[in-house]
GROMACS .gro file of C-alpha atoms in nm:
model
  463
    1UNK     CA    1  -1.242   4.972  -0.717
    2UNK     CA    2  -0.887   4.880  -0.633
    3UNK     CA    3  -0.769   4.532  -0.788
    4UNK     CA    4  -0.612   4.331  -0.529
    5UNK     CA    5  -0.308   4.138  -0.595
    6UNK     CA    6   0.001   4.009  -0.388
    7UNK     CA    7   0.257   4.238  -0.487
    8UNK     CA    8   0.270   4.524  -0.757
    9UNK     CA    9   0.632   4.611  -0.907
   10UNK     CA   10   0.640   4.953  -1.019
   11UNK     CA   11   0.909   4.996  -1.332
   12UNK     CA   12   0.992   4.700  -1.495
   13UNK     CA   13   1.362   4.763  -1.572
   14UNK     CA   14   1.613   4.503  -1.542
   15UNK     CA   15   1.583   4.488  -1.153
   16UNK     CA   16   1.213   4.510  -1.134
   17UNK     CA   17   1.160   4.264  -1.417
   18UNK     CA   18   1.369   4.018  -1.216
   19UNK     CA   19   1.195   4.082  -0.895
   20UNK     CA   20   0.851   4.066  -1.085
   21UNK     CA   21   0.934   3.739  -1.283
   22UNK     CA   22   1.087   3.562  -0.988
   23UNK     CA   23   0.781   3.635  -0.749
   24UNK     CA   24   0.528   3.543  -1.011
   25UNK     CA   25   0.738   3.204  -1.065
   26UNK     CA   26   0.702   3.177  -0.688
   27UNK     CA   27   0.321   3.167  -0.724
   28UNK     CA   28   0.244   3.500  -0.586
   29UNK     CA   29  -0.025   3.741  -0.769
   30UNK     CA   30   0.202   3.996  -0.918
   31UNK     CA   31   0.130   4.318  -1.124
   32UNK     CA   32   0.416   4.489  -1.325
   33UNK     CA   33   0.356   4.833  -1.445
   34UNK     CA   34   0.592   5.017  -1.671
   35UNK     CA   35   0.509   5.305  -1.888
   36UNK     CA   36   0.760   5.249  -2.148
   37UNK     CA   37   0.932   4.919  -2.263
   38UNK     CA   38   0.971   4.602  -2.031
   39UNK     CA   39   1.331   4.554  -1.972
   40UNK     CA   40   1.379   4.921  -1.934
   41UNK     CA   41   1.692   5.136  -2.039
   42UNK     CA   42   1.981   4.855  -2.029
   43UNK     CA   43   1.848   4.652  -2.337
   44UNK     CA   44   1.725   4.918  -2.549
   45UNK     CA   45   1.888   5.248  -2.523
   46UNK     CA   46   2.196   5.175  -2.288
   47UNK     CA   47   2.422   4.885  -2.174
   48UNK     CA   48   2.365   4.649  -2.480
   49UNK     CA   49   2.329   4.873  -2.780
   50UNK     CA   50   2.577   5.109  -2.675
   51UNK     CA   51   2.850   4.814  -2.628
   52UNK     CA   52   2.739   4.699  -2.967
   53UNK     CA   53   2.886   5.045  -3.110
   54UNK     CA   54   3.187   5.003  -2.875
   55UNK     CA   55   3.266   4.644  -3.021
   56UNK     CA   56   3.243   4.792  -3.371
   57UNK     CA   57   3.457   5.060  -3.288
   58UNK     CA   58   3.714   4.849  -3.157
   59UNK     CA   59   3.719   4.652  -3.451
   60UNK     CA   60   3.805   4.967  -3.655
   61UNK     CA   61   4.074   5.031  -3.398
   62UNK     CA   62   4.240   4.706  -3.446
   63UNK     CA   63   4.224   4.726  -3.811
   64UNK     CA   64   4.428   5.042  -3.799
   65UNK     CA   65   4.679   4.865  -3.538
   66UNK     CA   66   4.780   4.606  -3.831
   67UNK     CA   67   5.061   4.824  -3.993
   68UNK     CA   68   5.377   4.774  -3.835
   69UNK     CA   69   5.261   4.466  -3.662
   70UNK     CA   70   5.122   4.242  -3.899
   71UNK     CA   71   5.158   4.388  -4.263
   72UNK     CA   72   4.887   4.616  -4.401
   73UNK     CA   73   4.521   4.705  -4.377
   74UNK     CA   74   4.284   4.963  -4.540
   75UNK     CA   75   3.960   5.046  -4.305
   76UNK     CA   76   3.649   5.207  -4.426
   77UNK     CA   77   3.410   5.264  -4.158
   78UNK     CA   78   3.008   5.199  -4.229
   79UNK     CA   79   2.781   5.277  -3.958
   80UNK     CA   80   2.499   5.094  -4.145
   81UNK     CA   81   2.546   4.757  -4.000
   82UNK     CA   82   2.595   4.890  -3.653
   83UNK     CA   83   2.278   5.067  -3.649
   84UNK     CA   84   2.094   4.736  -3.812
   85UNK     CA   85   2.240   4.497  -3.547
   86UNK     CA   86   2.117   4.735  -3.256
   87UNK     CA   87   1.765   4.755  -3.447
   88UNK     CA   88   1.722   4.377  -3.533
   89UNK     CA   89   1.944   4.196  -3.250
   90UNK     CA   90   1.936   4.419  -2.958
   91UNK     CA   91   1.592   4.584  -2.956
   92UNK     CA   92   1.371   4.422  -3.201
   93UNK     CA   93   1.327   4.744  -3.346
   94UNK     CA   94   1.251   4.877  -3.000
   95UNK     CA   95   0.967   4.631  -2.933
   96UNK     CA   96   0.924   4.449  -2.609
   97UNK     CA   97   0.647   4.178  -2.700
   98UNK     CA   98   0.894   3.925  -2.637
   99UNK     CA   99   0.986   4.054  -2.307
  100UNK     CA  100   0.616   4.090  -2.185
  101UNK     CA  101   0.557   3.745  -2.325
  102UNK     CA  102   0.854   3.620  -2.104
  103UNK     CA  103   0.705   3.780  -1.820
  104UNK     CA  104   0.307   3.678  -1.869
  105UNK     CA  105   0.452   3.301  -1.940
  106UNK     CA  106   0.549   3.292  -1.546
  107UNK     CA  107   0.224   3.408  -1.419
  108UNK     CA  108   0.230   3.803  -1.396
  109UNK     CA  109   0.021   4.052  -1.529
  110UNK     CA  110   0.188   4.312  -1.717
  111UNK     CA  111   0.030   4.668  -1.722
  112UNK     CA  112   0.151   4.918  -1.952
  113UNK     CA  113   0.128   5.279  -1.806
  114UNK     CA  114   0.250   5.538  -1.604
  115UNK     CA  115   0.182   5.440  -1.243
  116UNK     CA  116   0.198   5.638  -0.900
  117UNK     CA  117   0.267   5.470  -0.547
  118UNK     CA  118   0.024   5.659  -0.318
  119UNK     CA  119   0.110   5.481   0.006
  120UNK     CA  120  -0.071   5.216   0.224
  121UNK     CA  121   0.032   4.941  -0.074
  122UNK     CA  122  -0.167   5.134  -0.355
  123UNK     CA  123  -0.065   5.201  -0.678
  124UNK     CA  124  -0.257   5.392  -0.941
  125UNK     CA  125  -0.201   5.361  -1.290
  126UNK     CA  126  -0.281   5.597  -1.582
  127UNK     CA  127  -0.303   5.309  -1.861
  128UNK     CA  128  -0.407   5.323  -2.209
  129UNK     CA  129  -0.737   5.154  -2.124
  130UNK     CA  130  -0.828   5.377  -1.849
  131UNK     CA  131  -0.724   5.425  -1.495
  132UNK     CA  132  -0.669   5.122  -1.260
  133UNK     CA  133  -0.568   5.110  -0.906
  134UNK     CA  134  -0.414   4.820  -0.748
  135UNK     CA  135  -0.388   4.735  -0.381
  136UNK     CA  136  -0.111   4.486  -0.273
  137UNK     CA  137  -0.161   4.257   0.012
  138UNK     CA  138   0.212   4.181   0.058
  139UNK     CA  139   0.384   4.505  -0.077
  140UNK     CA  140   0.490   4.729  -0.345
  141UNK     CA  141   0.848   4.712  -0.519
  142UNK     CA  142   0.958   5.045  -0.646
  143UNK     CA  143   1.182   5.032  -0.937
  144UNK     CA  144   1.107   5.322  -1.134
  145UNK     CA  145   1.492   5.380  -1.259
  146UNK     CA  146   1.639   5.713  -1.335
  147UNK     CA  147   1.636   5.959  -1.619
  148UNK     CA  148   1.890   6.177  -1.810
  149UNK     CA  149   1.965   6.508  -1.600
  150UNK     CA  150   2.048   6.808  -1.803
  151UNK     CA  151   2.258   7.085  -1.650
  152UNK     CA  152   2.098   7.422  -1.643
  153UNK     CA  153   2.258   7.575  -1.927
  154UNK     CA  154   2.088   7.860  -2.074
  155UNK     CA  155   1.931   7.770  -2.386
  156UNK     CA  156   1.951   7.397  -2.370
  157UNK     CA  157   1.629   7.345  -2.307
  158UNK     CA  158   1.509   7.508  -2.643
  159UNK     CA  159   1.754   7.303  -2.842
  160UNK     CA  160   1.674   6.922  -2.994
  161UNK     CA  161   1.976   6.757  -2.834
  162UNK     CA  162   2.061   6.383  -2.795
  163UNK     CA  163   2.071   6.196  -2.513
  164UNK     CA  164   2.189   5.847  -2.494
  165UNK     CA  165   1.859   5.706  -2.642
  166UNK     CA  166   1.913   5.907  -2.971
  167UNK     CA  167   2.280   5.857  -2.975
  168UNK     CA  168   2.238   5.469  -2.989
  169UNK     CA  169   1.945   5.471  -3.227
  170UNK     CA  170   2.100   5.716  -3.511
  171UNK     CA  171   2.058   5.577  -3.855
  172UNK     CA  172   2.431   5.688  -3.925
  173UNK     CA  173   2.751   5.862  -3.756
  174UNK     CA  174   2.711   6.234  -3.799
  175UNK     CA  175   2.990   6.427  -3.958
  176UNK     CA  176   3.049   6.621  -3.587
  177UNK     CA  177   2.927   6.584  -3.270
  178UNK     CA  178   2.944   6.785  -2.939
  179UNK     CA  179   2.952   6.572  -2.624
  180UNK     CA  180   2.866   6.764  -2.296
  181UNK     CA  181   2.965   6.559  -2.004
  182UNK     CA  182   3.294   6.322  -1.979
  183UNK     CA  183   3.147   6.054  -1.751
  184UNK     CA  184   3.110   5.718  -1.878
  185UNK     CA  185   2.854   5.757  -2.108
  186UNK     CA  186   3.021   6.050  -2.262
  187UNK     CA  187   3.333   5.911  -2.320
  188UNK     CA  188   3.215   5.581  -2.449
  189UNK     CA  189   2.981   5.732  -2.707
  190UNK     CA  190   3.227   6.006  -2.810
  191UNK     CA  191   3.515   5.724  -2.887
  192UNK     CA  192   3.303   5.519  -3.074
  193UNK     CA  193   3.168   5.789  -3.312
  194UNK     CA  194   3.496   5.922  -3.355
  195UNK     CA  195   3.629   5.582  -3.462
  196UNK     CA  196   3.347   5.590  -3.735
  197UNK     CA  197   3.479   5.888  -3.837
  198UNK     CA  198   3.288   6.159  -3.666
  199UNK     CA  199   3.460   6.484  -3.569
  200UNK     CA  200   3.424   6.491  -3.173
  201UNK     CA  201   3.463   6.767  -2.933
  202UNK     CA  202   3.385   6.686  -2.587
  203UNK     CA  203   3.335   6.941  -2.310
  204UNK     CA  204   3.382   6.860  -1.959
  205UNK     CA  205   3.353   7.059  -1.648
  206UNK     CA  206   3.601   6.871  -1.428
  207UNK     CA  207   3.974   6.868  -1.475
  208UNK     CA  208   3.971   6.518  -1.604
  209UNK     CA  209   3.747   6.269  -1.787
  210UNK     CA  210   3.579   5.983  -1.599
  211UNK     CA  211   3.623   6.190  -1.266
  212UNK     CA  212   3.491   5.920  -1.055
  213UNK     CA  213   3.765   5.696  -1.140
  214UNK     CA  214   4.119   5.722  -0.994
  215UNK     CA  215   4.314   6.025  -1.151
  216UNK     CA  216   4.562   5.789  -1.302
  217UNK     CA  217   4.281   5.618  -1.502
  218UNK     CA  218   4.127   5.951  -1.612
  219UNK     CA  219   4.449   6.090  -1.734
  220UNK     CA  220   4.540   5.774  -1.910
  221UNK     CA  221   4.209   5.803  -2.100
  222UNK     CA  222   4.224   6.176  -2.178
  223UNK     CA  223   4.600   6.106  -2.330
  224UNK     CA  224   4.439   5.817  -2.554
  225UNK     CA  225   4.127   6.011  -2.686
  226UNK     CA  226   4.352   6.314  -2.794
  227UNK     CA  227   4.574   6.079  -2.969
  228UNK     CA  228   4.306   5.936  -3.155
  229UNK     CA  229   4.183   6.281  -3.260
  230UNK     CA  230   3.917   6.373  -3.001
  231UNK     CA  231   3.902   6.736  -2.893
  232UNK     CA  232   3.872   6.699  -2.512
  233UNK     CA  233   3.822   7.026  -2.324
  234UNK     CA  234   3.869   6.955  -1.959
  235UNK     CA  235   3.773   7.214  -1.695
  236UNK     CA  236   3.557   7.407  -1.956
  237UNK     CA  237   3.195   7.488  -1.856
  238UNK     CA  238   2.914   7.570  -2.086
  239UNK     CA  239   2.729   7.875  -2.053
  240UNK     CA  240   2.484   7.891  -2.332
  241UNK     CA  241   2.354   7.668  -2.590
  242UNK     CA  242   2.172   7.718  -2.911
  243UNK     CA  243   2.074   7.560  -3.226
  244UNK     CA  244   2.042   7.738  -3.572
  245UNK     CA  245   2.105   7.665  -3.921
  246UNK     CA  246   2.183   7.293  -3.875
  247UNK     CA  247   2.441   7.349  -3.609
  248UNK     CA  248   2.451   7.346  -3.235
  249UNK     CA  249   2.668   7.591  -3.048
  250UNK     CA  250   2.799   7.586  -2.700
  251UNK     CA  251   2.940   7.903  -2.535
  252UNK     CA  252   3.197   7.824  -2.292
  253UNK     CA  253   3.363   7.994  -1.992
  254UNK     CA  254   3.559   8.301  -2.157
  255UNK     CA  255   3.341   8.323  -2.454
  256UNK     CA  256   3.481   8.059  -2.671
  257UNK     CA  257   3.248   7.864  -2.902
  258UNK     CA  258   3.231   7.517  -3.004
  259UNK     CA  259   2.984   7.390  -3.272
  260UNK     CA  260   2.896   7.041  -3.433
  261UNK     CA  261   2.591   6.908  -3.631
  262UNK     CA  262   2.456   6.698  -3.307
  263UNK     CA  263   2.498   6.749  -2.950
  264UNK     CA  264   2.496   6.483  -2.680
  265UNK     CA  265   2.420   6.587  -2.348
  266UNK     CA  266   2.582   6.316  -2.122
  267UNK     CA  267   2.590   6.476  -1.745
  268UNK     CA  268   2.452   6.203  -1.562
  269UNK     CA  269   2.098   6.053  -1.447
  270UNK     CA  270   1.831   6.134  -1.181
  271UNK     CA  271   1.633   5.910  -1.017
  272UNK     CA  272   1.244   5.897  -1.118
  273UNK     CA  273   1.101   5.993  -0.779
  274UNK     CA  274   0.807   6.189  -0.933
  275UNK     CA  275   0.604   5.842  -0.950
  276UNK     CA  276   0.621   5.816  -0.568
  277UNK     CA  277   0.408   5.974  -0.268
  278UNK     CA  278   0.719   6.115  -0.080
  279UNK     CA  279   0.517   6.167   0.222
  280UNK     CA  280   0.446   5.794   0.248
  281UNK     CA  281   0.817   5.723   0.217
  282UNK     CA  282   0.937   5.977   0.463
  283UNK     CA  283   1.111   6.177   0.199
  284UNK     CA  284   1.150   6.545   0.170
  285UNK     CA  285   1.099   6.753  -0.123
  286UNK     CA  286   1.516   6.767  -0.181
  287UNK     CA  287   1.565   6.386  -0.149
  288UNK     CA  288   1.765   6.246  -0.444
  289UNK     CA  289   1.716   5.880  -0.352
  290UNK     CA  290   1.518   5.661  -0.122
  291UNK     CA  291   1.642   5.549   0.208
  292UNK     CA  292   1.643   5.168   0.253
  293UNK     CA  293   1.757   4.898   0.481
  294UNK     CA  294   1.996   4.634   0.413
  295UNK     CA  295   1.692   4.436   0.292
  296UNK     CA  296   1.593   4.710   0.062
  297UNK     CA  297   1.286   4.818   0.276
  298UNK     CA  298   1.179   5.166   0.244
  299UNK     CA  299   0.880   5.150   0.465
  300UNK     CA  300   0.632   4.864   0.608
  301UNK     CA  301   0.541   4.679   0.296
  302UNK     CA  302   0.744   4.878   0.053
  303UNK     CA  303   1.079   4.779  -0.116
  304UNK     CA  304   1.320   4.984  -0.344
  305UNK     CA  305   1.583   4.912  -0.560
  306UNK     CA  306   1.786   4.994  -0.849
  307UNK     CA  307   1.881   5.372  -0.940
  308UNK     CA  308   1.601   5.489  -0.685
  309UNK     CA  309   1.864   5.395  -0.409
  310UNK     CA  310   2.163   5.557  -0.470
  311UNK     CA  311   2.416   5.265  -0.444
  312UNK     CA  312   2.514   5.268  -0.812
  313UNK     CA  313   2.314   5.328  -1.154
  314UNK     CA  314   2.441   5.019  -1.300
  315UNK     CA  315   2.235   4.690  -1.434
  316UNK     CA  316   2.437   4.467  -1.221
  317UNK     CA  317   2.375   4.645  -0.893
  318UNK     CA  318   1.959   4.637  -0.963
  319UNK     CA  319   2.019   4.266  -1.048
  320UNK     CA  320   2.216   4.198  -0.734
  321UNK     CA  321   1.964   4.393  -0.522
  322UNK     CA  322   1.677   4.186  -0.717
  323UNK     CA  323   1.799   3.896  -0.528
  324UNK     CA  324   1.783   4.049  -0.184
  325UNK     CA  325   1.470   4.237  -0.264
  326UNK     CA  326   1.294   3.891  -0.374
  327UNK     CA  327   1.408   3.703  -0.057
  328UNK     CA  328   1.251   3.985   0.156
  329UNK     CA  329   0.924   3.988  -0.027
  330UNK     CA  330   0.884   3.609   0.004
  331UNK     CA  331   0.955   3.640   0.344
  332UNK     CA  332   0.696   3.883   0.403
  333UNK     CA  333   0.444   3.673   0.220
  334UNK     CA  334   0.523   3.388   0.487
  335UNK     CA  335   0.757   3.187   0.237
  336UNK     CA  336   1.117   3.171   0.386
  337UNK     CA  337   1.371   3.378   0.533
  338UNK     CA  338   1.502   3.688   0.398
  339UNK     CA  339   1.847   3.607   0.427
  340UNK     CA  340   2.188   3.838   0.397
  341UNK     CA  341   2.110   4.202   0.339
  342UNK     CA  342   2.295   4.376   0.074
  343UNK     CA  343   2.682   4.452   0.111
  344UNK     CA  344   2.827   4.709  -0.100
  345UNK     CA  345   3.186   4.704  -0.015
  346UNK     CA  346   3.275   4.583  -0.356
  347UNK     CA  347   3.041   4.740  -0.616
  348UNK     CA  348   3.210   4.677  -0.945
  349UNK     CA  349   3.176   4.900  -1.274
  350UNK     CA  350   3.359   4.919  -1.597
  351UNK     CA  351   3.381   5.203  -1.844
  352UNK     CA  352   3.393   5.004  -2.209
  353UNK     CA  353   3.622   5.247  -2.339
  354UNK     CA  354   3.961   5.170  -2.498
  355UNK     CA  355   4.160   5.130  -2.292
  356UNK     CA  356   3.901   4.970  -2.054
  357UNK     CA  357   3.861   5.098  -1.730
  358UNK     CA  358   3.717   4.834  -1.463
  359UNK     CA  359   3.702   4.969  -1.094
  360UNK     CA  360   3.567   4.813  -0.759
  361UNK     CA  361   3.544   4.928  -0.407
  362UNK     CA  362   3.713   5.268  -0.300
  363UNK     CA  363   3.936   5.488  -0.477
  364UNK     CA  364   4.244   5.616  -0.287
  365UNK     CA  365   4.059   5.954  -0.233
  366UNK     CA  366   3.771   5.785  -0.103
  367UNK     CA  367   3.974   5.531   0.146
  368UNK     CA  368   4.161   5.849   0.282
  369UNK     CA  369   3.839   6.027   0.358
  370UNK     CA  370   3.712   5.749   0.583
  371UNK     CA  371   4.018   5.757   0.773
  372UNK     CA  372   4.209   5.451   0.665
  373UNK     CA  373   4.580   5.419   0.664
  374UNK     CA  374   4.617   5.374   0.298
  375UNK     CA  375   4.892   5.207   0.080
  376UNK     CA  376   4.866   5.223  -0.309
  377UNK     CA  377   5.028   5.015  -0.567
  378UNK     CA  378   5.044   5.080  -0.940
  379UNK     CA  379   5.191   4.888  -1.254
  380UNK     CA  380   5.167   4.978  -1.597
  381UNK     CA  381   5.066   4.756  -1.864
  382UNK     CA  382   5.294   4.788  -2.100
  383UNK     CA  383   5.572   4.720  -1.867
  384UNK     CA  384   5.439   4.391  -1.822
  385UNK     CA  385   5.534   4.095  -2.054
  386UNK     CA  386   5.197   4.064  -2.199
  387UNK     CA  387   5.165   4.432  -2.234
  388UNK     CA  388   5.473   4.443  -2.437
  389UNK     CA  389   5.400   4.151  -2.649
  390UNK     CA  390   5.047   4.295  -2.724
  391UNK     CA  391   5.215   4.662  -2.815
  392UNK     CA  392   4.982   4.835  -3.024
  393UNK     CA  393   4.696   4.958  -2.827
  394UNK     CA  394   4.831   4.831  -2.500
  395UNK     CA  395   4.761   5.149  -2.297
  396UNK     CA  396   4.681   5.079  -1.933
  397UNK     CA  397   4.752   5.038  -1.549
  398UNK     CA  398   4.652   4.842  -1.247
  399UNK     CA  399   4.610   5.062  -0.903
  400UNK     CA  400   4.545   4.891  -0.561
  401UNK     CA  401   4.424   5.042  -0.291
  402UNK     CA  402   4.517   4.873   0.050
  403UNK     CA  403   4.371   4.924   0.412
  404UNK     CA  404   4.737   4.902   0.549
  405UNK     CA  405   4.622   4.816   0.926
  406UNK     CA  406   4.432   4.547   0.818
  407UNK     CA  407   4.653   4.422   0.507
  408UNK     CA  408   4.363   4.402   0.282
  409UNK     CA  409   4.267   4.556  -0.055
  410UNK     CA  410   3.958   4.795  -0.004
  411UNK     CA  411   3.940   4.915  -0.364
  412UNK     CA  412   4.136   4.839  -0.720
  413UNK     CA  413   4.140   4.966  -1.096
  414UNK     CA  414   4.209   4.761  -1.415
  415UNK     CA  415   4.263   4.997  -1.688
  416UNK     CA  416   4.385   4.839  -2.018
  417UNK     CA  417   4.278   4.545  -2.291
  418UNK     CA  418   4.012   4.366  -2.134
  419UNK     CA  419   4.031   4.561  -1.801
  420UNK     CA  420   3.675   4.473  -1.710
  421UNK     CA  421   3.776   4.118  -1.753
  422UNK     CA  422   4.106   4.146  -1.527
  423UNK     CA  423   3.848   4.328  -1.262
  424UNK     CA  424   3.708   4.015  -1.179
  425UNK     CA  425   3.993   3.857  -0.961
  426UNK     CA  426   4.047   4.208  -0.777
  427UNK     CA  427   3.633   4.221  -0.717
  428UNK     CA  428   3.679   3.883  -0.537
  429UNK     CA  429   3.979   3.989  -0.342
  430UNK     CA  430   3.790   4.335  -0.204
  431UNK     CA  431   3.464   4.139  -0.148
  432UNK     CA  432   3.656   3.869   0.054
  433UNK     CA  433   3.938   4.060   0.230
  434UNK     CA  434   4.164   3.826   0.087
  435UNK     CA  435   4.482   3.948   0.271
  436UNK     CA  436   4.757   4.084   0.044
  437UNK     CA  437   5.013   3.856   0.173
  438UNK     CA  438   4.777   3.568   0.051
  439UNK     CA  439   4.747   3.760  -0.307
  440UNK     CA  440   5.130   3.787  -0.332
  441UNK     CA  441   5.168   3.421  -0.298
  442UNK     CA  442   4.940   3.323  -0.559
  443UNK     CA  443   5.072   3.215  -0.879
  444UNK     CA  444   4.974   3.445  -1.155
  445UNK     CA  445   4.947   3.262  -1.511
  446UNK     CA  446   5.237   3.391  -1.739
  447UNK     CA  447   5.203   3.568  -1.970
  448UNK     CA  448   4.874   3.732  -1.910
  449UNK     CA  449   4.746   4.092  -1.865
  450UNK     CA  450   4.662   4.015  -1.493
  451UNK     CA  451   5.004   3.972  -1.373
  452UNK     CA  452   5.023   4.344  -1.369
  453UNK     CA  453   4.815   4.289  -1.049
  454UNK     CA  454   5.156   4.110  -0.905
  455UNK     CA  455   5.351   4.396  -0.987
  456UNK     CA  456   5.112   4.637  -0.847
  457UNK     CA  457   5.160   4.429  -0.520
  458UNK     CA  458   5.500   4.435  -0.509
  459UNK     CA  459   5.430   4.835  -0.555
  460UNK     CA  460   5.265   4.833  -0.217
  461UNK     CA  461   5.594   4.742  -0.040
  462UNK     CA  462   5.746   5.037  -0.148
  463UNK     CA  463   5.531   5.288   0.077
   0.00000   0.00000   0.00000
C-alpha cells in the first residue's frame, strides 16, 4: 500500500533540501528521498571542497609572489592539511547524519533510497528496508540533479578515471594529472593541483578554455595557466583512452599521446532523468531537461528545479528556484499566493580560478544572436590604479555588454582578483536594468578593483 503524504521531494541536493525543509516547517507532511548524501553534490564533492582546494592553492601562489614585492619566501606544498580539512570540516568524512537530523527536526521524513517518479503524485522508492511507495496529495517536487557526463572516447569506459568526486577526496596530490575538459571544473582543479606540484596536462576540444565565457576571459586564463607551467592543449580531441602499468594515456587527433598518473574527466554533467516517468511529464526519449513554467510547474501537481530544468547547473540557481517552488507548492496547498515566477535575465556564475572569472547575463555573442544592438566596453585590471598597486597576480579585465537601444547592460564579465565579488554590482545593474548613464554618474570608491567598471563604461562610448 502507498503511504500518503502532502509532498514528496525526489532528490535532496541543495534545492531539494531547501524546498523539503521549508515545506515541513510550514506544517506540510513532507517525505524527502535521496539515494546518496542529503545535501547533494555541492557540500560533499563539488562547490565547498573544491573551493577549499582553490583557497589552499591560492595561498601557495600568493606566497610565491612575495619575492620582489615584500622580501623572500620559501614555499613547500603539502596536500595533507587540504585533504584533512575537506574530510573533517566540509564533509564530516562524507557523513550526512547532521544534515538528516537538521531536516527531520523540521518535521520531515527522510527516506534513503533510489526513487522513481511514476506519475499521478506517486514515487516508488527502493530503500534498504524494502520497497516503499508514496502518494502525494499536493504534489511531487523533482530535484534529482545531474551526474558527470563522459564523452564517447573509445576505451574511456574501461579505465578507472577520476570525476570531480575522486579529485576532491584524494589523499594526496598526484605526481601528474591529465584533465580532459577545460570548463570551470576542469580548470579549477587543474590549477589547484598544479600549485601543489602536480604536473598537469589539460586537453580541451574547443579553441579556448572556459568556452562559455567571453573569449577575452578565456584567452586571459589560458595565458595565466601556461605561465604557471600547465600544459594546455586547446583544439585537441581525445580519440582513445587506455590505462596500463600505472599510467593513463590519451591518444589525440593526429596520433599524439599524452600520459599521466591520474586522469580527471571534467566534460560536463547530464541531468538525471532516469528517475522520472518521461511519459507523465510529456518528455521524449531524447529530452535533456524537464520543461517547466515560470513557477517551476512541469505538470499538474509536479514541480522541478535545479539541474533538471537547464537554467544553469549552479547551487545558487537551485536555491533561487527553491524559493519559487516553495511559494508555488504552498499556493497549491491553499496556503498563500504563488508570487512572482523565476527570472533568469541576470544569472551569475563564477569560475574560481586565479584570475577569478565572474559573469552575469549575456555574453556579447549571445546578445548579438538575440538580435540586440550591442555595444561593448572593456578595461584591463592592470591598467587601473588598484591593479597597478596590486602588481603580482593582477591579471584581469572587465567587459560590459550593453543593449544600445535601451541603454542598459545585458551582460558583464569581471575577471581578476576577487572577480566574483566585483561581479555583485554588475549583477544588480543587469537585473535592475540600471541605465548605463546612471552607472557612469555613480561614485566608485578609490582605489578599488571595481573602478575598472567605470573605465569599461567609458569605453562604451568609443563605439
